[in-house]
mmCIF file of C-alpha atoms in Angstrom:
data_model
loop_
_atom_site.group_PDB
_atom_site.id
_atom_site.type_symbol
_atom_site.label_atom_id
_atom_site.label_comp_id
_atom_site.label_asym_id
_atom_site.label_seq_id
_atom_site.Cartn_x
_atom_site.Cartn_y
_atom_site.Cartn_z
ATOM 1 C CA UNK H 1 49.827 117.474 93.910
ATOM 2 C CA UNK H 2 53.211 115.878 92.962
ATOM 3 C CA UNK H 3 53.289 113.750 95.785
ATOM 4 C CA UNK H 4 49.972 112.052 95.459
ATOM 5 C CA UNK H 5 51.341 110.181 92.399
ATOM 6 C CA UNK H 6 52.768 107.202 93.214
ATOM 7 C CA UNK H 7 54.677 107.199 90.548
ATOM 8 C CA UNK H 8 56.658 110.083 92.316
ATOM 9 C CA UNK H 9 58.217 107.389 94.765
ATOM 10 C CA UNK H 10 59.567 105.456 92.374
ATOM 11 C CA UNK H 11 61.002 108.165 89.908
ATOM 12 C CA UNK H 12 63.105 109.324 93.276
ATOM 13 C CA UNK H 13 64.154 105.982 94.463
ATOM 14 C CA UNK H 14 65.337 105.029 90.926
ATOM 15 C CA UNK H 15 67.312 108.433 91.093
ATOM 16 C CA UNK H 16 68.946 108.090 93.614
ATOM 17 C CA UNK H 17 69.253 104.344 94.557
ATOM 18 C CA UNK H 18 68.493 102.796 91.102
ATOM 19 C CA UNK H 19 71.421 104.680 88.900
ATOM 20 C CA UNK H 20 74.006 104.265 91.313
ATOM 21 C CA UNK H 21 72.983 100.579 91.899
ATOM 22 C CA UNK H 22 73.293 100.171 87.487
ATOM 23 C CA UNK H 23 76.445 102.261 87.898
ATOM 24 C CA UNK H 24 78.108 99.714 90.094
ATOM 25 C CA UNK H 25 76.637 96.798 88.324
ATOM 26 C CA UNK H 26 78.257 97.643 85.518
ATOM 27 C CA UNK H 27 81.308 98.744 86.308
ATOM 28 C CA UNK H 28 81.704 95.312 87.613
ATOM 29 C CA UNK H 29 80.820 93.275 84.918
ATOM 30 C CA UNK H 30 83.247 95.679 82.970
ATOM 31 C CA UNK H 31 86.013 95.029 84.922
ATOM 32 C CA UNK H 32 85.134 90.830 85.223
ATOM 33 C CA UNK H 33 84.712 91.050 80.768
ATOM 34 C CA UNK H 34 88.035 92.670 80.932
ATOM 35 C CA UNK H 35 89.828 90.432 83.176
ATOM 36 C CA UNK H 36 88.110 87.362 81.518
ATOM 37 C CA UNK H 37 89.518 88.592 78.442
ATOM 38 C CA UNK H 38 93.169 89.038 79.927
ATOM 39 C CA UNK H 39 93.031 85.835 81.425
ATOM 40 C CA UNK H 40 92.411 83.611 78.492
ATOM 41 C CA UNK H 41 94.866 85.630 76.733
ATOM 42 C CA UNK H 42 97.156 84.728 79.150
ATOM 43 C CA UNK H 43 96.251 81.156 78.582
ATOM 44 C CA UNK H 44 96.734 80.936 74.701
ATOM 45 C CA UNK H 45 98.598 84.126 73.565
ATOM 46 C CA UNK H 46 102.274 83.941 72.432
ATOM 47 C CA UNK H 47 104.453 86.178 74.274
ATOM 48 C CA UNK H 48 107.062 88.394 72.179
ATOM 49 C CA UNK H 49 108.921 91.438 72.831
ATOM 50 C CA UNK H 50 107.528 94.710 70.864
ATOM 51 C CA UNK H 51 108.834 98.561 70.450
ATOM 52 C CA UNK H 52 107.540 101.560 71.396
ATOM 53 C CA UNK H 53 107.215 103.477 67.864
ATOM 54 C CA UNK H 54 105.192 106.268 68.899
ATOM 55 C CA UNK H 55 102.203 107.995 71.351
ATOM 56 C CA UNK H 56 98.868 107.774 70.976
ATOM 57 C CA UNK H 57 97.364 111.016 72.305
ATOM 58 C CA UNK H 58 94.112 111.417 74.250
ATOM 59 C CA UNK H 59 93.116 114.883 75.544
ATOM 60 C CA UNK H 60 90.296 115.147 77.922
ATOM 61 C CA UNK H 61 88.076 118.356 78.332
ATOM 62 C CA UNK H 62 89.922 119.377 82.186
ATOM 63 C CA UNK H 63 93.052 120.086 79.963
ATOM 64 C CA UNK H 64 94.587 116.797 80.681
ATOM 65 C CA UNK H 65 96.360 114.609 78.198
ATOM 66 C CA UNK H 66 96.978 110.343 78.413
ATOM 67 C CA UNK H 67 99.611 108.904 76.313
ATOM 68 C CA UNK H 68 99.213 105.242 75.384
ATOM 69 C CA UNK H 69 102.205 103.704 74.033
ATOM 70 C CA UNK H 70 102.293 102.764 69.994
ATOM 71 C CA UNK H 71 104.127 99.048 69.617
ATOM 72 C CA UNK H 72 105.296 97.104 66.892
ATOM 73 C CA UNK H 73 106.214 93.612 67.431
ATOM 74 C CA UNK H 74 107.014 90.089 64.856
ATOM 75 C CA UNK H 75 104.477 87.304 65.641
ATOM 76 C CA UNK H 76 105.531 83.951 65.183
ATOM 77 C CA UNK H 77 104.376 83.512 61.503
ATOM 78 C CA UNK H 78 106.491 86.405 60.617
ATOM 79 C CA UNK H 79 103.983 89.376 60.235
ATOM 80 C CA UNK H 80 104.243 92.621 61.601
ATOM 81 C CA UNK H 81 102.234 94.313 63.810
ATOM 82 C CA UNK H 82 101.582 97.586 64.919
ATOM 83 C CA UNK H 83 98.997 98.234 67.819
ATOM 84 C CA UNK H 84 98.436 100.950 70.447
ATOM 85 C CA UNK H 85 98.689 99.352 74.116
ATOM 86 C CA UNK H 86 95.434 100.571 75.650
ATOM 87 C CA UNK H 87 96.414 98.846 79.267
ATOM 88 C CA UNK H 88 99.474 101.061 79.559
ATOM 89 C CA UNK H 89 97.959 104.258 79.085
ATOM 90 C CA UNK H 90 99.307 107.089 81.515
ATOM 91 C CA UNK H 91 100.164 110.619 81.842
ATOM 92 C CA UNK H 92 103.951 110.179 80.467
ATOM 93 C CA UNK H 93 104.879 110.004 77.260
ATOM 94 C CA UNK H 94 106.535 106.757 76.187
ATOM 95 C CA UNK H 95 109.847 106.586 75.087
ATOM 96 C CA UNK H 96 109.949 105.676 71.744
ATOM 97 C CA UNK H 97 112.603 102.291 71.513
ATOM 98 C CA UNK H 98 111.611 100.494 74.788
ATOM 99 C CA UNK H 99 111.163 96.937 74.730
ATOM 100 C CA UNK H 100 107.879 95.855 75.931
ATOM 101 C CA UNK H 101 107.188 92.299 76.695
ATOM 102 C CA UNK H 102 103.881 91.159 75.171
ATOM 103 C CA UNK H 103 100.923 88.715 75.051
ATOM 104 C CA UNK H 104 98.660 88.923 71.332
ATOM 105 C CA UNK H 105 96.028 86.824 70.067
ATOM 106 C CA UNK H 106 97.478 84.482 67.191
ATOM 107 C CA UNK H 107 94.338 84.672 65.843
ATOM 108 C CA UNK H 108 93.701 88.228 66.332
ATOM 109 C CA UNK H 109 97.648 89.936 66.590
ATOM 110 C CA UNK H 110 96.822 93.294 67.123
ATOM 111 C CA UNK H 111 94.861 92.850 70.367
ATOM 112 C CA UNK H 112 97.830 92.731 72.002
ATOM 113 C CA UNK H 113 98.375 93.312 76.116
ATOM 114 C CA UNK H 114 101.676 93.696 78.206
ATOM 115 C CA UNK H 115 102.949 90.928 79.459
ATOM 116 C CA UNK H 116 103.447 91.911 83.737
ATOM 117 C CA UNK H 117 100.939 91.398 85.578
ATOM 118 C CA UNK H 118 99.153 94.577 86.359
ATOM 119 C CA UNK H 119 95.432 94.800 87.901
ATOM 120 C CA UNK H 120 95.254 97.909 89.749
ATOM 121 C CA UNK H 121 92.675 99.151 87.610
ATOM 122 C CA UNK H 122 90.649 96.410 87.442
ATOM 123 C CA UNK H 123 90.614 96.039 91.220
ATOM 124 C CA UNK H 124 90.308 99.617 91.615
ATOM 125 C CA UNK H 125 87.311 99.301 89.238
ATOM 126 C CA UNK H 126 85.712 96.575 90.981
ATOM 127 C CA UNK H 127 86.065 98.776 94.210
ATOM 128 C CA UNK H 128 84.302 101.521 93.001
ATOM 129 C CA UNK H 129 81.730 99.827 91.630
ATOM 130 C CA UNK H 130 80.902 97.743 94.867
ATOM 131 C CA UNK H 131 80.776 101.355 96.509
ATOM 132 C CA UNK H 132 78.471 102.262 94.267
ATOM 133 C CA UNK H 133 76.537 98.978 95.007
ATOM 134 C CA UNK H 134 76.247 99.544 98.814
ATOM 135 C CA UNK H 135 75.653 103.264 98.559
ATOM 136 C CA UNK H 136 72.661 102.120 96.635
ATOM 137 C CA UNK H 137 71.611 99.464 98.961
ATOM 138 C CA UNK H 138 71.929 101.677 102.120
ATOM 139 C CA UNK H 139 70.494 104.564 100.170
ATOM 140 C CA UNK H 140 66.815 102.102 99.505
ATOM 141 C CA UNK H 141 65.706 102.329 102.913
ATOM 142 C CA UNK H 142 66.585 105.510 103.479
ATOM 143 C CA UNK H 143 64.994 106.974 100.471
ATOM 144 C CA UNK H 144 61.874 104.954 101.324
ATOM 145 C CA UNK H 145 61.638 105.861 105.027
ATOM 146 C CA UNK H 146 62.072 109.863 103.618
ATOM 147 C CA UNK H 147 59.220 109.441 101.054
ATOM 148 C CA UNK H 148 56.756 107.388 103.613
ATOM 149 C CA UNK H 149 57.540 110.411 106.678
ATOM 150 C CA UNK H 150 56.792 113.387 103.977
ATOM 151 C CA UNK H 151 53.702 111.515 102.451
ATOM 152 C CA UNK H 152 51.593 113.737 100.500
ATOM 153 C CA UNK H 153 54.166 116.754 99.863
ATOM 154 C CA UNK H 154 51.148 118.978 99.565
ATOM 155 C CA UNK H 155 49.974 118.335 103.130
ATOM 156 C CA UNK H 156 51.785 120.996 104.953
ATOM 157 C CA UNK H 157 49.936 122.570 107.543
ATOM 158 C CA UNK H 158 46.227 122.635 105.340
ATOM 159 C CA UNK H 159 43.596 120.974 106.409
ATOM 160 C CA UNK H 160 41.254 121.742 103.690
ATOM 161 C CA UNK H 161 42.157 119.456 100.530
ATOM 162 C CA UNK H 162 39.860 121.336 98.189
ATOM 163 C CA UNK H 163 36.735 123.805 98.491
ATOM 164 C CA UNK H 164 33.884 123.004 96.711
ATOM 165 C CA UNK H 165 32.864 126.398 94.801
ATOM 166 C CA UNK H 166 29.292 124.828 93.526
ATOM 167 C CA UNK H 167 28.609 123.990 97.574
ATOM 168 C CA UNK H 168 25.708 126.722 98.077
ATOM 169 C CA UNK H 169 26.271 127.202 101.518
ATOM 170 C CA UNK H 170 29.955 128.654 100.264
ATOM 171 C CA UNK H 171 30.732 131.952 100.765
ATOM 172 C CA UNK H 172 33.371 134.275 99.635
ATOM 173 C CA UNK H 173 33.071 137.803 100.646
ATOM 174 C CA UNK H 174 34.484 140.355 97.701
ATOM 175 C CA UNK H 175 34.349 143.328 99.841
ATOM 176 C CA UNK H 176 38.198 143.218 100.178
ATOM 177 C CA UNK H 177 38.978 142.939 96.305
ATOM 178 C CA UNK H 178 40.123 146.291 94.411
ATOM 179 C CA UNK H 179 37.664 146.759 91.389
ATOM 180 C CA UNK H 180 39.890 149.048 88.195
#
């Protein structure tokens, strides 16, 4: 039966306490990368003031569409750059003109970010992630106290495991059985 393989507890418990618990993990050391990454370009970047050009467009399969706003902006040494905002994505479309204060990489210009300070979504990241984390965690003991109550799933009621049809003093009457 399925349930005397021991391998059966574990295949559960990483189902439903091992995904979520990676889920969580690594929506948090996402959203940590991410605001590393913002940080230090906080720290060294060169701030300048780019223009919306245009819209990038992202559709998603529910029928809903993101617009993420298209700058161009002069770094220091005189070059031009054009690069799509990724942090200011929304459901608007961006009006093409506005001023947008911005931090870029002199090293790397078009990895660009906006220059306020916004970390909703990487605090509402990190919150959904640590959800995930504690569903897991509360979710272990629970899936482990289910698996060790049901014990062998094919235990229900029988008290014969398995009949032994080579035992001589078995006996199976075929009276009952239809013949064609």
């Amino acid at each position: 039966m399925i349930g005397e393989s021991p391998w059966w507890h574990y295949v559960v418990t990483a189902l439903f306490a091992g995904v979520p618990a990676l889920v969580g993990a690594g929506l948090i050391v996402a959203a940590v990368r991410h605001w590393s990454k913002l940080r230090t370009l906080t720290a060294s970047g060169r701030q300048t003031t780019a223009r919306v050009v245009d819209n990038q467009l992202e559709s998603w399969s529910d029928g809903q569409t993101r617009f993420r706003p298209v700058v161009t902006f002069q770094t220091d040494s005189g070059q031009e750059v054009t690069t799509a905002l990724a942090d200011l994505d929304g459901f608007r479309s961006h009006i093409i003109g506005t001023e947008v204060p911005v931090i870029y990489d002199p090293q790397k210009p078009s990895e660009a970010t906006p220059a306020q300070k916004g970390g909703g979504r990487l605090v509402t990241t990190v919150v959904v992630g640590m959800l995930f984390l504690v569903f897991a965690i509360c979710a272990y003991p629970a899936i482990t106290a289910v698996l060790d109550a049901f014990g062998d799933f094919g235990d229900f009621g029988s008290s014969v495991d398995s009949v032994d049809v080579s035992d001589p003093d078995f006996d199976f009457d075929f009276g009952d059985l239809e013949t064609p």
